[in-house]
Coordinates of C-alpha atoms and ligand atoms in Angstrom, one line a residue:
X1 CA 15.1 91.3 188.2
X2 CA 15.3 88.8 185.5
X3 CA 14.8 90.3 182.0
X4 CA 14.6 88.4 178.9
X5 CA 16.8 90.3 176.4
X6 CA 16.5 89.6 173.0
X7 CA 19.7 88.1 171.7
X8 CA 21.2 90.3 169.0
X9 CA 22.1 87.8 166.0
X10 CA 25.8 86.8 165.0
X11 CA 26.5 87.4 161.7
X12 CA 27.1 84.4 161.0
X13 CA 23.1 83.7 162.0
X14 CA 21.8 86.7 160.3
X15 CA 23.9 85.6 157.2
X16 CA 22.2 82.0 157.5
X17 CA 18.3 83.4 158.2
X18 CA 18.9 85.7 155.5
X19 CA 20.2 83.7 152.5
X20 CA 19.5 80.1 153.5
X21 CA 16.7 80.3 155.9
X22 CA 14.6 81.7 152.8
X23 CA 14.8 78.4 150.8
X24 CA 12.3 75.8 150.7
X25 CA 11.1 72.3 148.8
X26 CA 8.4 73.0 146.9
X27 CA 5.4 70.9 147.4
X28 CA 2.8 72.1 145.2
X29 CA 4.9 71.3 142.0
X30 CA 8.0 68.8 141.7
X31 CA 11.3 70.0 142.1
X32 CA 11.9 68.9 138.8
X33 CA 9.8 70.8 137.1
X34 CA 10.5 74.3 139.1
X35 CA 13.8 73.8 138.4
X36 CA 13.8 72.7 134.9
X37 CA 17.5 73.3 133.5
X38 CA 19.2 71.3 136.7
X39 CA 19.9 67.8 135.1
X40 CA 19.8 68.2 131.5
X41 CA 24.1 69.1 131.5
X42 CA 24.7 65.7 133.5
X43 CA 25.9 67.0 136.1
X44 CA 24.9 65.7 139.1
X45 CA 24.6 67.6 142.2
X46 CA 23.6 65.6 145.6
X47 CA 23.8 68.1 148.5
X48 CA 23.1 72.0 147.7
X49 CA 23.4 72.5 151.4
X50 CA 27.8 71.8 151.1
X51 CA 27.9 74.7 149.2
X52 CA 30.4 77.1 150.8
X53 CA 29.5 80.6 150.4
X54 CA 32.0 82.4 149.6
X55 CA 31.1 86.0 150.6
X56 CA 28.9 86.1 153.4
X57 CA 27.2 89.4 152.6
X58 CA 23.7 90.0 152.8
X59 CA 21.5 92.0 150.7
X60 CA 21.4 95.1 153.0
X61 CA 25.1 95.1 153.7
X62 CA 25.6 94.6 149.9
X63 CA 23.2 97.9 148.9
X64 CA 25.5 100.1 151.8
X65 CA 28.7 99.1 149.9
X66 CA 27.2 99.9 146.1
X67 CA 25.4 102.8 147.1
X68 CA 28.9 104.0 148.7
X69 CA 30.9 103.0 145.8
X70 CA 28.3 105.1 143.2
X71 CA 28.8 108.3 144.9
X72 CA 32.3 108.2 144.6
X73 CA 31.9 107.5 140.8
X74 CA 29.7 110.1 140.0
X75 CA 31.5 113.0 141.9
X76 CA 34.4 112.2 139.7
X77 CA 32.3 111.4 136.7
X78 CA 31.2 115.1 137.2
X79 CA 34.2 116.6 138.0
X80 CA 36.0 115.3 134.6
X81 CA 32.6 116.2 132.5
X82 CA 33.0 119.8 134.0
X83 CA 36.9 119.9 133.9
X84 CA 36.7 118.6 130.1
X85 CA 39.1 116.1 131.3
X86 CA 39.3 114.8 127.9
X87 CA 41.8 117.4 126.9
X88 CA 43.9 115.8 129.1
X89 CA 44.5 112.5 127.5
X90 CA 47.9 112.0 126.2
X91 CA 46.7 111.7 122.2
X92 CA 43.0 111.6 121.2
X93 CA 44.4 107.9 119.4
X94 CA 43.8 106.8 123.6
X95 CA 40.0 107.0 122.7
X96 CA 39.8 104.7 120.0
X97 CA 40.3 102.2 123.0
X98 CA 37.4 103.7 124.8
X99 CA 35.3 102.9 122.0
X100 CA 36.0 99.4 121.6
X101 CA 35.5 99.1 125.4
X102 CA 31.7 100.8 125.0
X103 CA 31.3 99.0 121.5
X104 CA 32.7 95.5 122.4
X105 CA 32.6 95.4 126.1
X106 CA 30.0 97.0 127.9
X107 CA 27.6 94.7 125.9
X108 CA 28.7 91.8 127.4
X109 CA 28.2 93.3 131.0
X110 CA 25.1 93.7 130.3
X111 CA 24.8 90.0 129.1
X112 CA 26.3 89.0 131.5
X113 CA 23.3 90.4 133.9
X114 CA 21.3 88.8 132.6
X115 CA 22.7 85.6 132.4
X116 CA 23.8 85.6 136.3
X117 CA 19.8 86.3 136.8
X118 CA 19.2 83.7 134.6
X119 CA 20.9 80.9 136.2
X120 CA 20.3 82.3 139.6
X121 CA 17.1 81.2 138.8
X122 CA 17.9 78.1 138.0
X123 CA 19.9 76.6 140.6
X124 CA 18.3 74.7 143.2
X125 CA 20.4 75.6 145.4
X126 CA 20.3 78.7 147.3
X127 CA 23.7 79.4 147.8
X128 CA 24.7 79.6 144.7
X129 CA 21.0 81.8 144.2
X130 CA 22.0 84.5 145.8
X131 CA 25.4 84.6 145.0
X132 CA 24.5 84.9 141.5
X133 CA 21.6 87.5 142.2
X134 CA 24.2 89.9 143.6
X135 CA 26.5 89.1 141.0
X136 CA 23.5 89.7 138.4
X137 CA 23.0 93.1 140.1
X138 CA 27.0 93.9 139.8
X139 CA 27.0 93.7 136.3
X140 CA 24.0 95.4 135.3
X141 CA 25.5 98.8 137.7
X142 CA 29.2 97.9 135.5
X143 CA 27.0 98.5 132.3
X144 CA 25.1 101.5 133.5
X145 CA 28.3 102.8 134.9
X146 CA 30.3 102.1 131.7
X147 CA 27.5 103.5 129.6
X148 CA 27.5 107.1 132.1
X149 CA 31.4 107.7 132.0
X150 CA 31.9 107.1 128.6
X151 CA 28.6 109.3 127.3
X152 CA 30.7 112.1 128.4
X153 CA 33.3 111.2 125.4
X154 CA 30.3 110.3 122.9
X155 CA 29.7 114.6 123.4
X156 CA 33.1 115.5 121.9
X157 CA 33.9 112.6 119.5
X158 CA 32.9 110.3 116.5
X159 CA 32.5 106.2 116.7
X160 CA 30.6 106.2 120.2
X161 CA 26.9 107.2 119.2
X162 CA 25.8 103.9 118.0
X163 CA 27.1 101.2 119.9
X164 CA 24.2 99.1 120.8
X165 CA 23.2 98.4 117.0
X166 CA 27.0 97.5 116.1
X167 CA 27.9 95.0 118.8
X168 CA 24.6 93.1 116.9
X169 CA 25.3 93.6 113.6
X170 CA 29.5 94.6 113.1
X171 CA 32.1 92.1 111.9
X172 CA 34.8 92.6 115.0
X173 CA 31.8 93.2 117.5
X174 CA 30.5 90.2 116.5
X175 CA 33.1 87.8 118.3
X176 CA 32.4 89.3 122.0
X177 CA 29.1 89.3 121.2
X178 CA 29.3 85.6 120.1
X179 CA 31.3 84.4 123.0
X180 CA 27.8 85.6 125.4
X181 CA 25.1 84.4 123.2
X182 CA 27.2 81.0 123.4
X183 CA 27.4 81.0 127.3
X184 CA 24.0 82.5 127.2
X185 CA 22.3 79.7 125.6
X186 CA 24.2 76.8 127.0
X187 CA 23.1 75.4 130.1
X188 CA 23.1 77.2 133.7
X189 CA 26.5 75.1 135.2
X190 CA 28.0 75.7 131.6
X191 CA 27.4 78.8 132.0
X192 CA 28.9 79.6 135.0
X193 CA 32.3 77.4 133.6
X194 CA 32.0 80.0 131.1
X195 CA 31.6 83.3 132.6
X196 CA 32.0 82.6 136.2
X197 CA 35.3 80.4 136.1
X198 CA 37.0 80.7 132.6
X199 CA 35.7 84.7 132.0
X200 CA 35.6 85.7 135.6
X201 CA 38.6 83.9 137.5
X202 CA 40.8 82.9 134.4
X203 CA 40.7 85.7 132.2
X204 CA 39.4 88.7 133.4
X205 CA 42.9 90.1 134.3
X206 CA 44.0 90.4 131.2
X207 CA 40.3 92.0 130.3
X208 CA 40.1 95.0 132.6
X209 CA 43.6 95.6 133.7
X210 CA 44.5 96.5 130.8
X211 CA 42.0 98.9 129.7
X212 CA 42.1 100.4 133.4
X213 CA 46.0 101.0 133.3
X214 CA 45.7 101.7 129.8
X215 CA 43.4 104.1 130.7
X216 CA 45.5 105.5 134.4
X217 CA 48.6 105.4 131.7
X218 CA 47.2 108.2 129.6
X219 CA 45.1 110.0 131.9
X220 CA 41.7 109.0 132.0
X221 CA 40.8 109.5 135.5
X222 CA 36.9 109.1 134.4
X223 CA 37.5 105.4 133.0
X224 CA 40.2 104.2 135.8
X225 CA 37.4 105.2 138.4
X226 CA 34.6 103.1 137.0
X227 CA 37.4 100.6 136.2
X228 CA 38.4 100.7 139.9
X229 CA 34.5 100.3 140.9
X230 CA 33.8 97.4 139.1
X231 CA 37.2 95.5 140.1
X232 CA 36.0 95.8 143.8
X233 CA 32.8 93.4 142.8
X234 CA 35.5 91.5 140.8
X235 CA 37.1 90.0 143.9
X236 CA 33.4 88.6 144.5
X237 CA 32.8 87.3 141.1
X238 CA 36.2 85.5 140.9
X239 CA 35.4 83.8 144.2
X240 CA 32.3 82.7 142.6
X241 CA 33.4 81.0 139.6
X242 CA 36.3 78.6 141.5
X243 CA 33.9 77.7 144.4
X244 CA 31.2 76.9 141.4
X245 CA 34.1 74.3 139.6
X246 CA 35.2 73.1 143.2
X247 CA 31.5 72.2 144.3
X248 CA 30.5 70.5 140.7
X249 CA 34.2 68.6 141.0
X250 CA 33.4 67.8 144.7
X251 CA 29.9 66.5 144.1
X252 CA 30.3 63.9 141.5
X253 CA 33.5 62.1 140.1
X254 CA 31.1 62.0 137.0
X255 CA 30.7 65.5 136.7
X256 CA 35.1 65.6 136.0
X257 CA 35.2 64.8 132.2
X258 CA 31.7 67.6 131.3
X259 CA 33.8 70.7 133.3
X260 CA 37.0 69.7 131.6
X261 CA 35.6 70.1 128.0
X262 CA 33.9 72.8 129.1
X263 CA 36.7 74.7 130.5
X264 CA 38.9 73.3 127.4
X265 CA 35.9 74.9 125.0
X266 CA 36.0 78.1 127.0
X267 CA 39.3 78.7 127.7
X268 CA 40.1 78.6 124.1
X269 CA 36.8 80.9 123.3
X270 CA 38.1 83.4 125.6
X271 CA 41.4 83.8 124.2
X272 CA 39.9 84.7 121.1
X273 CA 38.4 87.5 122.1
X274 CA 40.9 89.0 123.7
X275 CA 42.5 89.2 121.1
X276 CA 41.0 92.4 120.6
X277 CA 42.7 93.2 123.9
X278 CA 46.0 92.1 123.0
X279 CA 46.0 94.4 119.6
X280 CA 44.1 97.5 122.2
X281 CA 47.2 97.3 124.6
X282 CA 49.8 97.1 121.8
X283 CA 48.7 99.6 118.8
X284 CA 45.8 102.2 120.8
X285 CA 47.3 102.9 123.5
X286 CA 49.7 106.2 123.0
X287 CA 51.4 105.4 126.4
X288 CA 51.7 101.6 127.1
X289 CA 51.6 99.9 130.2
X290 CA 53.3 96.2 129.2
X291 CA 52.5 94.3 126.5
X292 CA 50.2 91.8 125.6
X293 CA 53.0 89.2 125.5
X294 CA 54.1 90.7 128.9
X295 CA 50.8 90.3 130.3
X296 CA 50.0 87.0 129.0
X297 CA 53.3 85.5 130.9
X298 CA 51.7 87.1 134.1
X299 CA 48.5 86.8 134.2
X300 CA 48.0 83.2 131.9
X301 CA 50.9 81.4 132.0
X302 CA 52.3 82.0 136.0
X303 CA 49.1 82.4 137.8
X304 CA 47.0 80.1 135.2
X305 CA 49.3 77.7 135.8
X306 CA 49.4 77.7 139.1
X307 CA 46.1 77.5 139.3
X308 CA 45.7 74.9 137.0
X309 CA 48.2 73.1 139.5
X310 CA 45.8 73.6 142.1
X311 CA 42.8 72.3 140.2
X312 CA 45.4 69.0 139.3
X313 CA 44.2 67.6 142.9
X314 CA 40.0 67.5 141.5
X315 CA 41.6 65.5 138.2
X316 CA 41.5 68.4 136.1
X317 CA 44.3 69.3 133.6
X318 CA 45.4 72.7 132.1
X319 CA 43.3 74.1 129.1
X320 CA 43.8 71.5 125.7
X321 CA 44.6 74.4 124.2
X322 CA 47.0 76.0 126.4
X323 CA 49.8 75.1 124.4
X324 CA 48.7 77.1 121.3
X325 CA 47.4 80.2 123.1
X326 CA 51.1 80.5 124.7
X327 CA 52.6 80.0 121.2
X328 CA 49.9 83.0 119.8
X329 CA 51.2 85.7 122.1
X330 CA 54.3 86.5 119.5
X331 CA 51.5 87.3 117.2
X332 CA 48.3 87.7 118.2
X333 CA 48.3 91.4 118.3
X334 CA 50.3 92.2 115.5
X335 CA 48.0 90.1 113.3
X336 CA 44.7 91.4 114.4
X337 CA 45.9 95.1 114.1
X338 CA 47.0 94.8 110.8
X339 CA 43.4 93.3 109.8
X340 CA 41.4 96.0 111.3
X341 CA 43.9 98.9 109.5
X342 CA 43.1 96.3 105.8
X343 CA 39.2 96.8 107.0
X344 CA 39.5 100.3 108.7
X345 CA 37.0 101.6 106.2
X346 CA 34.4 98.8 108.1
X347 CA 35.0 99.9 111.7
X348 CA 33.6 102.4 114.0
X349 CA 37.5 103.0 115.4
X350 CA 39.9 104.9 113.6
X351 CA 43.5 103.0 112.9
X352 CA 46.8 104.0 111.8
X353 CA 50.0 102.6 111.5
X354 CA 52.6 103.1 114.4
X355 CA 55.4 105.5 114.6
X356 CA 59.1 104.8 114.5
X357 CA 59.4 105.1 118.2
X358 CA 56.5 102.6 118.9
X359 CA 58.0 100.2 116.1
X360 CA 61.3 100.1 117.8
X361 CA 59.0 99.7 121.3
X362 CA 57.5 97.1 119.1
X363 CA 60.4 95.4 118.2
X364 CA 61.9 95.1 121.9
X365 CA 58.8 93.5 123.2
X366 CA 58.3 91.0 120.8
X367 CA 62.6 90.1 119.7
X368 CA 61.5 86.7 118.2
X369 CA 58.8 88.4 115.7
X370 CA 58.2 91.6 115.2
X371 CA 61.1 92.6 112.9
X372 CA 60.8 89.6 111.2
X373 CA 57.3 89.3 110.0
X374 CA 55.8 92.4 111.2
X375 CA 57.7 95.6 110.7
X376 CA 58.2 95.5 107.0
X377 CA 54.7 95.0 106.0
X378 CA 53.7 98.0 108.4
X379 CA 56.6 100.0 107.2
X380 CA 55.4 99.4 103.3
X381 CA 51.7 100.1 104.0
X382 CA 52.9 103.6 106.1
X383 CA 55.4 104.2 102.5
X384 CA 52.0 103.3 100.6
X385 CA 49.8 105.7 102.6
X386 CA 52.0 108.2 102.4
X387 CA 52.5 108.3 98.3
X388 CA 48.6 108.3 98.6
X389 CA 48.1 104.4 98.1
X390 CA 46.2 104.1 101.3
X391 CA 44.3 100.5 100.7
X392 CA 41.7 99.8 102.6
X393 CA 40.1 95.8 101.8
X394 CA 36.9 96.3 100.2
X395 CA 36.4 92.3 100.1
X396 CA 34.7 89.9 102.8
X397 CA 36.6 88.0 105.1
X398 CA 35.9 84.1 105.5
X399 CA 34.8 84.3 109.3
X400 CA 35.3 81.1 111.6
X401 CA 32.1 79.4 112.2
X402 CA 33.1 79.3 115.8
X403 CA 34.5 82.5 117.1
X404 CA 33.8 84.8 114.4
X405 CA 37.0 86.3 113.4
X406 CA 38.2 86.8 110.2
X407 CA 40.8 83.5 108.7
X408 CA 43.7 86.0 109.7
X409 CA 45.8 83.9 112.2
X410 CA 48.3 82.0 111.8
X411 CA 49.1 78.0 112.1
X412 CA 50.8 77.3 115.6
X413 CA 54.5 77.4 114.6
X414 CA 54.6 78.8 111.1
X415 CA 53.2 82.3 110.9
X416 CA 53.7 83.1 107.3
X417 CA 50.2 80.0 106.6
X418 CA 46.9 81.0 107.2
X419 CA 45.4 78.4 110.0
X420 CA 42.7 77.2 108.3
X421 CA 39.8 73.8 109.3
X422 CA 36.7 72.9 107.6
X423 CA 33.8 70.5 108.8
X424 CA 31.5 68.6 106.6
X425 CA 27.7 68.8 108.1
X426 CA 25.1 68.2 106.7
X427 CA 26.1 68.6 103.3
X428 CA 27.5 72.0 104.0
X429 CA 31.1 72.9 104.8
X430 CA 32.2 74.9 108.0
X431 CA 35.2 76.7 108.2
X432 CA 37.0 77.2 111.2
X433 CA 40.3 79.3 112.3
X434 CA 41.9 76.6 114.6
X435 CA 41.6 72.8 115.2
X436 CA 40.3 74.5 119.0
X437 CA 37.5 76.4 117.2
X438 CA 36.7 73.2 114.7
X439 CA 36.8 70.5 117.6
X440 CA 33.8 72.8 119.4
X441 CA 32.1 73.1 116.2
X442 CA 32.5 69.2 115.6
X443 CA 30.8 68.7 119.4
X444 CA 27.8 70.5 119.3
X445 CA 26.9 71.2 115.7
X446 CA 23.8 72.0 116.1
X447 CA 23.7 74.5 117.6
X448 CA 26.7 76.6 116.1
X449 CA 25.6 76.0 112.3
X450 CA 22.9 78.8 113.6
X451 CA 25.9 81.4 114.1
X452 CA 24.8 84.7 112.7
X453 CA 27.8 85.5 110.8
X454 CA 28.3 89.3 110.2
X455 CA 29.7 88.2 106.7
X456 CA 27.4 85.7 105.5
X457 CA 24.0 88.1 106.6
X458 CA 25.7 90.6 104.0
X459 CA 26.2 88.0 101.5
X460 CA 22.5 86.8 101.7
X461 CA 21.5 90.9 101.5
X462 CA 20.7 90.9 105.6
X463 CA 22.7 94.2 105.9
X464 CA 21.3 96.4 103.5
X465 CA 18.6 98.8 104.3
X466 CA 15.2 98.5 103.4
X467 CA 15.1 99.7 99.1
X468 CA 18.5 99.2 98.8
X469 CA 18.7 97.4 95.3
X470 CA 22.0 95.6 94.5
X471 CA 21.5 95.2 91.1
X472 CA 21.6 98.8 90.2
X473 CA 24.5 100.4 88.0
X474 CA 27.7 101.6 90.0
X475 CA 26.3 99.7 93.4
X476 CA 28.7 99.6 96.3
X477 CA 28.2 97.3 98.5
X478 CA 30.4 98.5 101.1
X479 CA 29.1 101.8 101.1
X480 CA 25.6 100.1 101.5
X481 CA 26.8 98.1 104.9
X482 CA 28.4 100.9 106.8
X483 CA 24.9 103.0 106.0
X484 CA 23.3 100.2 107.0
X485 CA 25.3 99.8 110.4
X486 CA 25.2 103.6 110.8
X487 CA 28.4 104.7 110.7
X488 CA 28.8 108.1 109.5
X489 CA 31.4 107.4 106.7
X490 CA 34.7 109.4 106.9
X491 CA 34.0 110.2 110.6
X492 CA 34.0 107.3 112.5
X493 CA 35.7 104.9 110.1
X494 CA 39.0 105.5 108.2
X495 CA 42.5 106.7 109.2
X496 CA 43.2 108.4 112.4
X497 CA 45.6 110.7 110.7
X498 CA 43.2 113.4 108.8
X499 CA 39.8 112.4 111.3
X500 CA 37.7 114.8 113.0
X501 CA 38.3 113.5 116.1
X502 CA 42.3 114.6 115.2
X503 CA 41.5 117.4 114.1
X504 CA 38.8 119.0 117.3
X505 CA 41.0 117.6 119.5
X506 CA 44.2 119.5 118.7
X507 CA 42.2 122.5 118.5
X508 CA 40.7 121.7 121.8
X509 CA 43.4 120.9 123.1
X510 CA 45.2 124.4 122.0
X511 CA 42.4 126.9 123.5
X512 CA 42.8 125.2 126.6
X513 CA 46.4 125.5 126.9
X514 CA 47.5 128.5 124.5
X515 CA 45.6 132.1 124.1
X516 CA 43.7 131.7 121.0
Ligands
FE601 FE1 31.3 93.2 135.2
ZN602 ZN1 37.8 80.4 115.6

């Protein structure tokens, strides 16, 4: 008897009717005009279809995997909450860490949701469509994720309960937070030079495996787990942003000279804000894993260069400034830290000087600068702190126009001057931290003389709460901006040494380990 069995699909086929198979040309409106953001980068794409994709997953398969993943999480999400695992970090000092990770990075997660659904939308291709859907999904679980693990540390400590409203409105928020406005409002294949390629593939090593084996280093099983969750969709998201430069390199010769200035412009963009890594993995960490010089040698300068030798073949050359953020990574760290202790009355982190041991720990990682520029001026402001001189910098910081931070680093080769640019536009001056920072400026004015800058909104009386009057006797203006932020002044600003947080923790700390 002949029977006519239906054929169970290959994957390979149920991939194609599944992602492919559901595009289609429009007829009813021009393809132009559903797809309005296409063109206007000039870059020109002529076949969609040679997009490789490269994850063949389908939606199904891709919920199986999440929804596996989440379970995991949450059991040991649970477990920690009901273990009060956070007794067990090495020094309550660790958290400050976790709350620039919820302040300054979990923010951007969430951006970065939204932008992936964004251009998603916007490609006419549907490759590339549903690799950014999932990808859009991804991010948006790494912010809810983020925001569940770390809620069980906003119970127990200060500088976590209003993180949302200072990523918009706080100085040193402001830079991560300007890095994904930029990508958000730049065009979809920028974008995903940005975020996919430059964030994703370039960078993102020296983003989150830090703060993960920062976080495995002093026993933070909570954070390495939702770490460890969202580095399995990383793998993914990597993947994405090369095959996204290879297909707009591949497609046009024209298309060459647009990615390189915009992986020149983001490169440099995202150095910046790690930054705020670099000074995370070499001051908050109690126990440190390497540091950042260490992990800029691995992670930018041997496998970004060898990718960079890879890309060589498409006729694209290493970052412009490559050069520079190699020269940085002697100082980087040390520079930012010692800003945010000068303004550690305007932050929702607690700072402190470090102790002899982590000097000297100091001083072996980084031979060529730390004793020489470094150490001294930490050792006098600990001597000053201690004869009860503590100063904390009550004046405002000239920000860079481009990337937000403070004028606090140095020129390339002499770090005793101030780096400092200006641009003329009209009839207003710019000021910049780096030629990197000015030269992206310079390109696109436009649109970067509408940079809110955290500094400049207090200036023109944007940060004050509503009846707040300037004018009246004894008015301080500080005191004024971290109401206005909502920090609770004295608990989540200030010196470690003497905080709450300090002060619960060791007592904490001491009922769970000794009989009260
Ligand atoms: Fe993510
Ligand atoms: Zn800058």
């Amino acid at each position: 008897m002949d029977m006519q069995v239906k054929k169970k699909l290959g994957l390979k086929e149920r991939y194609a009717h599944m992602t492919r198979g559901l595009d289609w040309e429009t007829s009813y409106q021009p393809m132009d005009k559903v797809f309005p953001y296409v063109k206007y980068e000039g870059i020109k794409i002529h076949d969609w279809d040679k997009w490789e994709d490269p994850f063949r997953l389908t939606m199904d398969a891709y919920w199986k995997y999440q929804g596996e993943k989440e379970k995991k999480l949450y059991a040991i999400i649970d477990a920690f909450a009901q273990n009060n695992g956070h007794l067990g970090v090495t020094d309550a000092r660790y958290i400050n860490a976790l709350k620039l990770f919820i302040q300054g990075v979990s923010p951007l997660e969430y951006m970065a949701h939204r932008g992936f659904a964004h251009v998603g939308r916007q490609f006419a291709g549907i490759g590339p469509r549903v690799a950014c859907q999932m990808q859009a999904v991804d991010e948006l679980r790494h912010a809810q994720t983020q925001i569940h693990t770390i809620s069980n540390y906003n119970k127990y400590y200060n500088g976590f309960h209003n993180w949302r409203h200072w990523h918009d409105n706080v100085w040193y928020l402001s830079v991560p937070k300007s890095f994904f406005d930029d990508a958000m409002t730049a065009g979809p294949f920028e974008f995903m030079v940005a975020i996919g390629f430059s964030f994703e593939y370039v960078l993102t090593n020296l983003l989150f495996v830090p703060f993960m084996s920062g976080a495995a280093y002093n026993s933070d099983m909570s954070t390495v787990t939702f770490g460890f969750s969202a580095q399995s969709d990383e793998a993914r998201h990597m993947t994405l942003g090369l095959e996204v430069i290879k297909f707009m390199l591949e497609q046009d010769p024209d298309n060459v000279p647009i990615v390189q200035r915009w992986i020149d412009k983001w490169f440099w963009r995202g150095t910046r804000v790690l930054s705020l890594v670099a000074t995370m993995m070499d001051y908050m960490l109690p126990k440190r894993v390497m540091s950042w010089k260490e992990a800029w040698e691995i992670y930018a300068e041997q496998n970004g260069g060898a990718l960079f030798n890879d890309l060589a073949r498409y006729g694209i050359r290493p970052p412009k400034a490559f050069a520079d953020a190699c020269e940085a990574k002697d100082h980087l760290s040390h520079q930012l830290w010692g800003t945010l202790y000068n303004y550690g009355a305007a932050t929702a982190i607690h700072t402190w000087m470090p102790g002899t041991e982590e000097m000297d720990w100091l001083s072996a990682k980084y031979p060529e600068s730390f004793d020489k520029y470094y150490r001294p001026r930490f050792e006098f402001w600990a001597e000053e702190a201690k004869k009860g001189n503590r100063f904390y910098n009550k004046t405002l910081p000239m920000l860079c126009t481009t990337c937000q931070i403070p004028l606090l680093f140095t020129e390339p080769g002499d770090p005793t001057k101030i780096c400092y640019r200006e641009s003329d536009y009209n009839g207003d001056k710019y000021h910049f931290c780096s030629d990197h920072c000015k030269e992206i400026f310079d390109h696109e004015p436009e649109k970067y003389v509408q940079s809110w800058l955290p500094v400049h909104q207090i200036y023109q009386g944007h940060c004050f709460k509503p009846g707040t009057d300037p004018t009246a006797e004894g008015f301080d203006p500080l005191a004024a901006v971290i109401e206005y932020y909502g920090m609770n002044f004295g608990r989540d600003n200030l010196d470690f040494e003497g905080s709450e947080d300090q002060k619960n923790f060791e007592t904490w700390r001491g009922e769970a380990t000794r009989n009260a």
